[in-house]
PDB file of C-alpha atoms in Angstrom:
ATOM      1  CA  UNK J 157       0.000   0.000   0.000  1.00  0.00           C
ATOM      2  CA  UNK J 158       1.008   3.449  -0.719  1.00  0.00           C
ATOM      3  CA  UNK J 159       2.485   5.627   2.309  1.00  0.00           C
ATOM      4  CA  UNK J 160       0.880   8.414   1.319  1.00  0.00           C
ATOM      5  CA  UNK J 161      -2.291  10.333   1.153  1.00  0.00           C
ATOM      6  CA  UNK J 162      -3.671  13.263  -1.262  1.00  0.00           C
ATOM      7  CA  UNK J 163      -6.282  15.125  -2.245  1.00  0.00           C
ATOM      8  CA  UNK J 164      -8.113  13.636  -5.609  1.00  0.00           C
ATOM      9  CA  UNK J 165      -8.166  16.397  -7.118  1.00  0.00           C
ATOM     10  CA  UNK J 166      -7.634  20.225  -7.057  1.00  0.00           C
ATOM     11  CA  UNK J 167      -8.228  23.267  -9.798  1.00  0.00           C
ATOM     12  CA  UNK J 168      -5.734  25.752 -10.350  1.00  0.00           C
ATOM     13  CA  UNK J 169      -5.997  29.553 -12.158  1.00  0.00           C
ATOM     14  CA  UNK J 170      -3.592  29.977 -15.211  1.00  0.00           C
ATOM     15  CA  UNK J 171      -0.382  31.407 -14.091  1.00  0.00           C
ATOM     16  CA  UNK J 172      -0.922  31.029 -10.385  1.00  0.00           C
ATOM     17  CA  UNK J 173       1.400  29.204  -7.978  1.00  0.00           C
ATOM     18  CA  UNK J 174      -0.285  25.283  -7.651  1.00  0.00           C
ATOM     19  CA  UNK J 175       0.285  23.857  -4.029  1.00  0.00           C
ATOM     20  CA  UNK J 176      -0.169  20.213  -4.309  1.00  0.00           C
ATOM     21  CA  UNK J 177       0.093  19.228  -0.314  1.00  0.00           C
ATOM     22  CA  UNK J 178       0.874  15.299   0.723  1.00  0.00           C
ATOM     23  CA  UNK J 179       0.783  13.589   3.731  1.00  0.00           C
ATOM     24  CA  UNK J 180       3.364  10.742   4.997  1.00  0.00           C
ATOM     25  CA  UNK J 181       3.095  10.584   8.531  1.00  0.00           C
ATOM     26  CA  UNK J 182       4.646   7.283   8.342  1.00  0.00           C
ATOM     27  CA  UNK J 183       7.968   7.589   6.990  1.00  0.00           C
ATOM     28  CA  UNK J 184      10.887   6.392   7.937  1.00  0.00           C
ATOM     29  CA  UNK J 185      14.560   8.244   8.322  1.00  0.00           C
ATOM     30  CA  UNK J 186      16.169   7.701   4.929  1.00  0.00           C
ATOM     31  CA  UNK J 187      13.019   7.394   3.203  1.00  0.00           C
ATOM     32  CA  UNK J 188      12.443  10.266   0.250  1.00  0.00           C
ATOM     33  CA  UNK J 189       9.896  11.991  -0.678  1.00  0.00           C
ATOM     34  CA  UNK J 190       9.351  11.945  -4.181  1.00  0.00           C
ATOM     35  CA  UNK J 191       7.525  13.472  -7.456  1.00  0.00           C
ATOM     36  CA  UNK J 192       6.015  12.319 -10.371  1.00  0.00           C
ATOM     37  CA  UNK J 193       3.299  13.339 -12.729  1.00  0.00           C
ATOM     38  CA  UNK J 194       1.686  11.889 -15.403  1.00  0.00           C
ATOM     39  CA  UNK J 195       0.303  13.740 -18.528  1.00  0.00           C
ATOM     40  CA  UNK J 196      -2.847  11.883 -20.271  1.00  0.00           C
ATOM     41  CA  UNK J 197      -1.330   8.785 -21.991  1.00  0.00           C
ATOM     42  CA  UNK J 198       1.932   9.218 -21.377  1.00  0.00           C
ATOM     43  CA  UNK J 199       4.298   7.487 -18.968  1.00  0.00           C
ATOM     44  CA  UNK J 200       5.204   9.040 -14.986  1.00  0.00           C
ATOM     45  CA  UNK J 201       7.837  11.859 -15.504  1.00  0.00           C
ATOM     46  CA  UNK J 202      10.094  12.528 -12.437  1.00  0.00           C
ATOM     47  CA  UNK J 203       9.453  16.079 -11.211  1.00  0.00           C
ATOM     48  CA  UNK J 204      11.877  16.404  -8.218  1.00  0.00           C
ATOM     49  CA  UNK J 205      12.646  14.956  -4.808  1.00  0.00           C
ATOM     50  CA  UNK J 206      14.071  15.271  -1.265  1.00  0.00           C
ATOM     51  CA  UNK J 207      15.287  13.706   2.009  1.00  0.00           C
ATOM     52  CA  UNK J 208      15.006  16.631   4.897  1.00  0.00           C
ATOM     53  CA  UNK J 209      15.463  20.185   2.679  1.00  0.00           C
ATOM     54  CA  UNK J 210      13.947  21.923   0.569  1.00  0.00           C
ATOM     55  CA  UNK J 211      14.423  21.475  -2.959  1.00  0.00           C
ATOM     56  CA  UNK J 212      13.995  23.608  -6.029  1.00  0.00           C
ATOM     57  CA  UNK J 213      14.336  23.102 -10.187  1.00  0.00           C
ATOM     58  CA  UNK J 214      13.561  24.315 -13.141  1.00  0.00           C
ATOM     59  CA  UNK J 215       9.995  22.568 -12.650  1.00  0.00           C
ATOM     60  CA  UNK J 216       9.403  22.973  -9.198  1.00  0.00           C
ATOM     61  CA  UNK J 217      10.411  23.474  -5.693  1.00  0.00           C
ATOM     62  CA  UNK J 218       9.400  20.582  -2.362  1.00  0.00           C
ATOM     63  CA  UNK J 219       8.613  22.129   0.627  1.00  0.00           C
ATOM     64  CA  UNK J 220       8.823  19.329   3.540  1.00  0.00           C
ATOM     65  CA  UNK J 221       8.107  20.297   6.874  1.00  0.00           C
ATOM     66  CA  UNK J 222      10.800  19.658   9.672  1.00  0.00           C
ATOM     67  CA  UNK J 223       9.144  16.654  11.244  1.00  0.00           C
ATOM     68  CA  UNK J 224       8.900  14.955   7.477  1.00  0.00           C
ATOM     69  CA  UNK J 225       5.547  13.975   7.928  1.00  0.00           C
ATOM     70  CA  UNK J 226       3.913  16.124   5.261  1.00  0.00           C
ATOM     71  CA  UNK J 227       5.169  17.730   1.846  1.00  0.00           C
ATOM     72  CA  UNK J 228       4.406  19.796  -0.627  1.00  0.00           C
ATOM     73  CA  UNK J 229       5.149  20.794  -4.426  1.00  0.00           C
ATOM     74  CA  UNK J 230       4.773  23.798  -5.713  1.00  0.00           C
ATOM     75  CA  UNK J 231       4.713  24.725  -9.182  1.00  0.00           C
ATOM     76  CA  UNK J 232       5.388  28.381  -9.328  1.00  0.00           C
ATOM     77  CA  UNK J 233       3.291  29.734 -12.261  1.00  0.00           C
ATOM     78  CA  UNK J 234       1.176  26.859 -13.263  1.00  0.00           C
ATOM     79  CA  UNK J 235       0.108  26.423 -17.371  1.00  0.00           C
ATOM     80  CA  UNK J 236      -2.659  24.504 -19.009  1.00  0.00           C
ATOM     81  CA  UNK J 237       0.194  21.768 -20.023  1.00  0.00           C
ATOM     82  CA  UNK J 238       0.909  21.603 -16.424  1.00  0.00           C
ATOM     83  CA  UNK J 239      -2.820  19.639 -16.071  1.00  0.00           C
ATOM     84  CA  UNK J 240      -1.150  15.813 -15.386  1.00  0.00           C
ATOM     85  CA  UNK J 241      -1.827  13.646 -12.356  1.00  0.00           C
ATOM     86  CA  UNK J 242       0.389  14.336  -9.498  1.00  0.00           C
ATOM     87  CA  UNK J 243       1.840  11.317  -7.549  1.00  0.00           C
ATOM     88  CA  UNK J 244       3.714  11.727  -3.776  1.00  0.00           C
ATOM     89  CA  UNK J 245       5.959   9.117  -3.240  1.00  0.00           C
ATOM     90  CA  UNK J 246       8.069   7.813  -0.256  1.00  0.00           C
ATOM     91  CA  UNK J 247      11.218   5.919  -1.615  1.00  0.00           C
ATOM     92  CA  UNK J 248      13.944   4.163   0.018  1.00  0.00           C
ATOM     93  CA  UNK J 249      16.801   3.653  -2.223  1.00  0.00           C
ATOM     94  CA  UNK J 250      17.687   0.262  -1.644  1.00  0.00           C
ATOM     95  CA  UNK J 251      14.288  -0.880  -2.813  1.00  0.00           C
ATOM     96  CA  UNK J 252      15.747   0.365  -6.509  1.00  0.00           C
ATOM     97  CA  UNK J 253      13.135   0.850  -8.972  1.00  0.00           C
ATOM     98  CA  UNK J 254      10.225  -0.099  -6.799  1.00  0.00           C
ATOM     99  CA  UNK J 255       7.881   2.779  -6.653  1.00  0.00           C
ATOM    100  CA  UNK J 256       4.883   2.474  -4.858  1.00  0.00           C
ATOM    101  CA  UNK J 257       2.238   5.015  -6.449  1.00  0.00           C
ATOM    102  CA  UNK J 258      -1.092   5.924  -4.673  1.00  0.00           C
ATOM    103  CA  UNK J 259      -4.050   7.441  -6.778  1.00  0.00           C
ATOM    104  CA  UNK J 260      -2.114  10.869  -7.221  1.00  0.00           C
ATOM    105  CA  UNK J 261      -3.629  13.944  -7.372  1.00  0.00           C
ATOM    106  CA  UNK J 262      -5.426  15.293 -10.408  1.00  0.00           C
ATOM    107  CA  UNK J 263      -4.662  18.868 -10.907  1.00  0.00           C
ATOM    108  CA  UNK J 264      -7.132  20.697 -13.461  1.00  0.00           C
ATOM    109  CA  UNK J 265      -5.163  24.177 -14.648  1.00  0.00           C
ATOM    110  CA  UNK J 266      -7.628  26.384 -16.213  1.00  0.00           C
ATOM    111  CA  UNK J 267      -7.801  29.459 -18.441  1.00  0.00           C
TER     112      UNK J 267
ATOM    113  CA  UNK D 102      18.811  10.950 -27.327  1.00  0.00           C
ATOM    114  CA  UNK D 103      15.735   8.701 -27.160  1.00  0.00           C
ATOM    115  CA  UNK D 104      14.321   8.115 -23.874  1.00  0.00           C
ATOM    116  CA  UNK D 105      12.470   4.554 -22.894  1.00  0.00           C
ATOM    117  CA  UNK D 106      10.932   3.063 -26.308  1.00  0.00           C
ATOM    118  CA  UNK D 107       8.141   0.495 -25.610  1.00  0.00           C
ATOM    119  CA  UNK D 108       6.235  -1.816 -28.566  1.00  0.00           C
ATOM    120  CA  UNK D 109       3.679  -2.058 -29.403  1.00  0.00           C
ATOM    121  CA  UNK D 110       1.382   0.892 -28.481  1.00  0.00           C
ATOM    122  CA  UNK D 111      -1.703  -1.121 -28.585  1.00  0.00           C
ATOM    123  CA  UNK D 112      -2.338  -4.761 -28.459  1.00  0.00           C
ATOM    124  CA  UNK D 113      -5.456  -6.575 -28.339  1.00  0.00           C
ATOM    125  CA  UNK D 114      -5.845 -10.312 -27.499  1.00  0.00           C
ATOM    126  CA  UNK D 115      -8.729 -12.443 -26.189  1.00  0.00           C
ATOM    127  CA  UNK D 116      -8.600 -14.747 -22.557  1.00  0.00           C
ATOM    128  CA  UNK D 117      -6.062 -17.439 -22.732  1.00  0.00           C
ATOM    129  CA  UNK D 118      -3.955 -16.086 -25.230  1.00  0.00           C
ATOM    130  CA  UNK D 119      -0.093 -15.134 -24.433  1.00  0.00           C
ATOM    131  CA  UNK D 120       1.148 -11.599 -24.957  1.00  0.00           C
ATOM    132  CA  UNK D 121       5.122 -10.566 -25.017  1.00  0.00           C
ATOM    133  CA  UNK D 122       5.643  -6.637 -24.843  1.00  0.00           C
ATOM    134  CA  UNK D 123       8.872  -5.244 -25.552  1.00  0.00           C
ATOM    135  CA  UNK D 124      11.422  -2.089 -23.947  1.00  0.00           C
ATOM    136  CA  UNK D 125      14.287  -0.307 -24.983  1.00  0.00           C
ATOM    137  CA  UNK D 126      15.638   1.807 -22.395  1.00  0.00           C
ATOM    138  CA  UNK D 127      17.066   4.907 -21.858  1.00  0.00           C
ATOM    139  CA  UNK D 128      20.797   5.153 -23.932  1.00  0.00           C
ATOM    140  CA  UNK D 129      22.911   4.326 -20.692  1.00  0.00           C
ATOM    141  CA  UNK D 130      20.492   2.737 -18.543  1.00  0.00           C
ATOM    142  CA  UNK D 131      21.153  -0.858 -17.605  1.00  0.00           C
ATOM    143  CA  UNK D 132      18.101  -1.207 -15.426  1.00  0.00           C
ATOM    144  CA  UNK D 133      14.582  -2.086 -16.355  1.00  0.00           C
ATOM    145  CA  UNK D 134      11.172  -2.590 -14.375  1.00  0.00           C
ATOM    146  CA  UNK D 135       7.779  -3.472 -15.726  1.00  0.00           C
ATOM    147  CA  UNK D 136       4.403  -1.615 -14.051  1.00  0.00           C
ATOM    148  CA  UNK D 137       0.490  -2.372 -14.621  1.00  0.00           C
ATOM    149  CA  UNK D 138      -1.538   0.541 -14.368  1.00  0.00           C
ATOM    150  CA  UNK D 139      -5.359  -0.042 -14.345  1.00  0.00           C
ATOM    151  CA  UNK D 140      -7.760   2.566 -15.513  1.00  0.00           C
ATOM    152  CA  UNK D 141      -8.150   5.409 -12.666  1.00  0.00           C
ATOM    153  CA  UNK D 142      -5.123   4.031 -10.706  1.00  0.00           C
ATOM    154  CA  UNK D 143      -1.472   4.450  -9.843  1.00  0.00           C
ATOM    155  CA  UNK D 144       1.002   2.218 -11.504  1.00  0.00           C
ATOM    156  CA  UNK D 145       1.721  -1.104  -9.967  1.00  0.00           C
ATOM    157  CA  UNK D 146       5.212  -2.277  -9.658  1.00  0.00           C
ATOM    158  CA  UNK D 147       5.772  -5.703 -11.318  1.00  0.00           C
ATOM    159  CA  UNK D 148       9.220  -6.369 -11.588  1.00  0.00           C
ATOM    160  CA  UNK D 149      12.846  -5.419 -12.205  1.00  0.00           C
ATOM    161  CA  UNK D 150      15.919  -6.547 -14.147  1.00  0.00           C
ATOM    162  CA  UNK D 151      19.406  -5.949 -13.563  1.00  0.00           C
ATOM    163  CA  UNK D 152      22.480  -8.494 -15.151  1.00  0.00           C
ATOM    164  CA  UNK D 153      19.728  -9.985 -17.081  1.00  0.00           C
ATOM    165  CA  UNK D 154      18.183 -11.459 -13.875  1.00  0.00           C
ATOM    166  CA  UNK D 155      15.108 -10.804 -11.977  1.00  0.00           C
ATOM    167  CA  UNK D 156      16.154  -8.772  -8.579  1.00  0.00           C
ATOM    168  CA  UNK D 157      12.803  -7.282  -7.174  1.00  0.00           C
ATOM    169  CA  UNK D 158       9.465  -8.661  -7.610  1.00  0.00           C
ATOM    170  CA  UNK D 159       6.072  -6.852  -7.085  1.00  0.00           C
ATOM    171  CA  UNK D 160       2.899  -9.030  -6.082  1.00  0.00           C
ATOM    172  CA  UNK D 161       1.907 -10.577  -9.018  1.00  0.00           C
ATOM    173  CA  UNK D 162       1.576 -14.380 -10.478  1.00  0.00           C
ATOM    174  CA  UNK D 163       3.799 -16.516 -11.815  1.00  0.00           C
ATOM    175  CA  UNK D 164       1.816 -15.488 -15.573  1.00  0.00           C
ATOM    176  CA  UNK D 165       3.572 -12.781 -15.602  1.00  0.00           C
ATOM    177  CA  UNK D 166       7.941 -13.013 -16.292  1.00  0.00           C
ATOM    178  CA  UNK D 167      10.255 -11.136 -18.102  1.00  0.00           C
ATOM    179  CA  UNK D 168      13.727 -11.486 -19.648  1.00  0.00           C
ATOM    180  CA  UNK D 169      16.714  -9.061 -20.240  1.00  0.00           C
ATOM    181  CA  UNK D 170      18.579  -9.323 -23.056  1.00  0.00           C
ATOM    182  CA  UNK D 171      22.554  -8.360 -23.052  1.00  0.00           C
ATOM    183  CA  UNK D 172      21.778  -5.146 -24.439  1.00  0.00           C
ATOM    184  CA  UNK D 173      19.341  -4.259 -21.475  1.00  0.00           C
ATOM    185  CA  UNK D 174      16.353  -4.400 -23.682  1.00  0.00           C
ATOM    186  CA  UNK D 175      13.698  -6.322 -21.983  1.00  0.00           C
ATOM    187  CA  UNK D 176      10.440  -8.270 -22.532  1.00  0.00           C
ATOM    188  CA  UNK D 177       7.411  -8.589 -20.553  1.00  0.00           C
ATOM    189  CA  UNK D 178       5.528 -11.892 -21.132  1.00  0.00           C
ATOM    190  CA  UNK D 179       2.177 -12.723 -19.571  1.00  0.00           C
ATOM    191  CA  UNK D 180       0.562 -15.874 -20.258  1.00  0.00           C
ATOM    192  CA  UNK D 181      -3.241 -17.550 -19.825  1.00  0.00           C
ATOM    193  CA  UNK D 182      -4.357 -13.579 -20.074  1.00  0.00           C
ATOM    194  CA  UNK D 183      -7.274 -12.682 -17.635  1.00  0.00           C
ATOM    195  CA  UNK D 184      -9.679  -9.845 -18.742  1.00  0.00           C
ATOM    196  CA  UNK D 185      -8.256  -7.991 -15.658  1.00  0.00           C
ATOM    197  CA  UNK D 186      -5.027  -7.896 -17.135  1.00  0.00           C
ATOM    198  CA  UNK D 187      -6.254  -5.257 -19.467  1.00  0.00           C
ATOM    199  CA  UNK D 188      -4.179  -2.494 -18.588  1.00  0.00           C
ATOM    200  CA  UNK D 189      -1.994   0.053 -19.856  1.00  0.00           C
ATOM    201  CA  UNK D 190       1.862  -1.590 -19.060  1.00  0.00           C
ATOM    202  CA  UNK D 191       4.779   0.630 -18.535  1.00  0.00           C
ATOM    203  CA  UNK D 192       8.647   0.414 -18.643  1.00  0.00           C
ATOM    204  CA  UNK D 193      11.003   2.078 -16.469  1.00  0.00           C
ATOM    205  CA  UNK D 194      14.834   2.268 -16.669  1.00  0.00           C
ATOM    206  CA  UNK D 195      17.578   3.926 -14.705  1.00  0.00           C
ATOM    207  CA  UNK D 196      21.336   3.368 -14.455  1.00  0.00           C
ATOM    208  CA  UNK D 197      23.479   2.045 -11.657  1.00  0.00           C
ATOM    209  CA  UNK D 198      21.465  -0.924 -11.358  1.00  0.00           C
ATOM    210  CA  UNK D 199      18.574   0.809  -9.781  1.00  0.00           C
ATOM    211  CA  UNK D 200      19.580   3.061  -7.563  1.00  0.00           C
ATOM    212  CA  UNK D 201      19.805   6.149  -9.092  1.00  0.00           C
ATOM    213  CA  UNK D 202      17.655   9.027  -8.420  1.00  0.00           C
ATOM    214  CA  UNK D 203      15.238   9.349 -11.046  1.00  0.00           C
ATOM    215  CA  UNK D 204      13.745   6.623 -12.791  1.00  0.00           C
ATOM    216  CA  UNK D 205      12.283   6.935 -16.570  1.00  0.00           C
ATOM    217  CA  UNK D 206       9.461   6.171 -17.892  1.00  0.00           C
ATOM    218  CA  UNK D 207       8.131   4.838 -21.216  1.00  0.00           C
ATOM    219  CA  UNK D 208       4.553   5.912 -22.711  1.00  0.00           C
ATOM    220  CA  UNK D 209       3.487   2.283 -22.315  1.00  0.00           C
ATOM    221  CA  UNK D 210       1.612  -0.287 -24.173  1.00  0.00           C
ATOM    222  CA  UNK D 211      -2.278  -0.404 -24.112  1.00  0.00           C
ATOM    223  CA  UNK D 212      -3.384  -4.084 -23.718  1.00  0.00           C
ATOM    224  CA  UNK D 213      -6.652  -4.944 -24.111  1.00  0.00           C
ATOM    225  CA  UNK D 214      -8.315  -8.483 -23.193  1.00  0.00           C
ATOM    226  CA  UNK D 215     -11.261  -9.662 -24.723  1.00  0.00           C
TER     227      UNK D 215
END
């Protein structure tokens, strides 16, 4: 089961910041927090991730508060193309490419 | 550079019938795993190669296997196919045997069981 929760769904304005929030109450010390999102028939793309800091790239920036049970991604000036399912993800690295993906978040970005 | 190349893009077979999908990953990747994602979910993980052997395994029957060829391709073989193995089936690939930080994914195959 996935080890984290989010909303279903959220709506976003056209060039507003999008604040997609998840919770992982559960996780463990070297467990990451990552990001995926996944654009209408295409595969997951990796959006960013982090351990304990924040994080910021050229798609987005991961806020995670300091006891690392909740997260969330901001996309800084959101854009119709940005309209994708968003998935949280808690990884530890020695489970390799075993991602465990809840139902994600779908976030509508409208005109 | 081309990223993670799956084939087909669509497949249709009927119940019983056996289906082999097929990945190319990502130019310097050497690691592969296979996910199922049903219709309104999250992808499922299903397996991973590394060294041409199996290393991680997901919850799913022995129907499903896979092989890896020497030049990291892989192939995804289910047999005796279910109707509830319609799904859309994705490929992921990475380097360092796995354990890098981002993993890449394909656009998948759409299989549909009849």
């Amino acid at each position: 089961d996935a080890k984290t929760t989010q909303p279903p769904s959220m709506d976003c304005a056209e060039g507003r910041a999008a604040n997609l929030p998840c919770n992982h109450s559960t996780i463990s010390g070297n467990e990451y927090v990552y990001w995926y999102r996944q654009i209408h028939s295409q595969g997951p793309q990796y959006i960013i991730h982090g351990l304990k800091n924040n994080e910021t790239n050229e798609m987005a920036s991961l806020i995670i508060t300091e006891d690392r049970k909740s997260s969330t991604l901001i996309l800084p000036h959101a854009t119709l193309r940005d309209t994708a399912v968003y998935y949280c993800i808690v990884r530890l690295m020695e489970y390799g490419n075993k991602l465990v993906f809840g139902a994600g978040t779908i976030l509508r970005v409208k005109s | 550079d081309a990223g993670v190349t799956q084939s087909p893009t669509h497949l249709i077979k009927t119940r019983g019938q056996q289906v082999t999908l097929r990945c190319s990953p990502k130019s310097g990747h050497d690691t592969v795993s296979w996910y199922q994602q049903a219709l309104g979910q999250g992808p499922q993980f299903i397996f991973q190669y590394y060294e041409e052997e199996e290393r991680q395994r997901g919850n799913f029957p022995d129907r499903f296997s896979g092989h890896q060829f020497p030049n990291y391709s892989s192939e995804l073989n289910v047999n005796a196919l279910l109707l509830g193995d319609s799904a859309l089936y994705l490929c992921a690939s990475s380097p360092t045997g796995g354990y890098d930080e981002k993993l890449f994914f394909g656009s998948g195959t759409q299989l549909s069981v009849l």
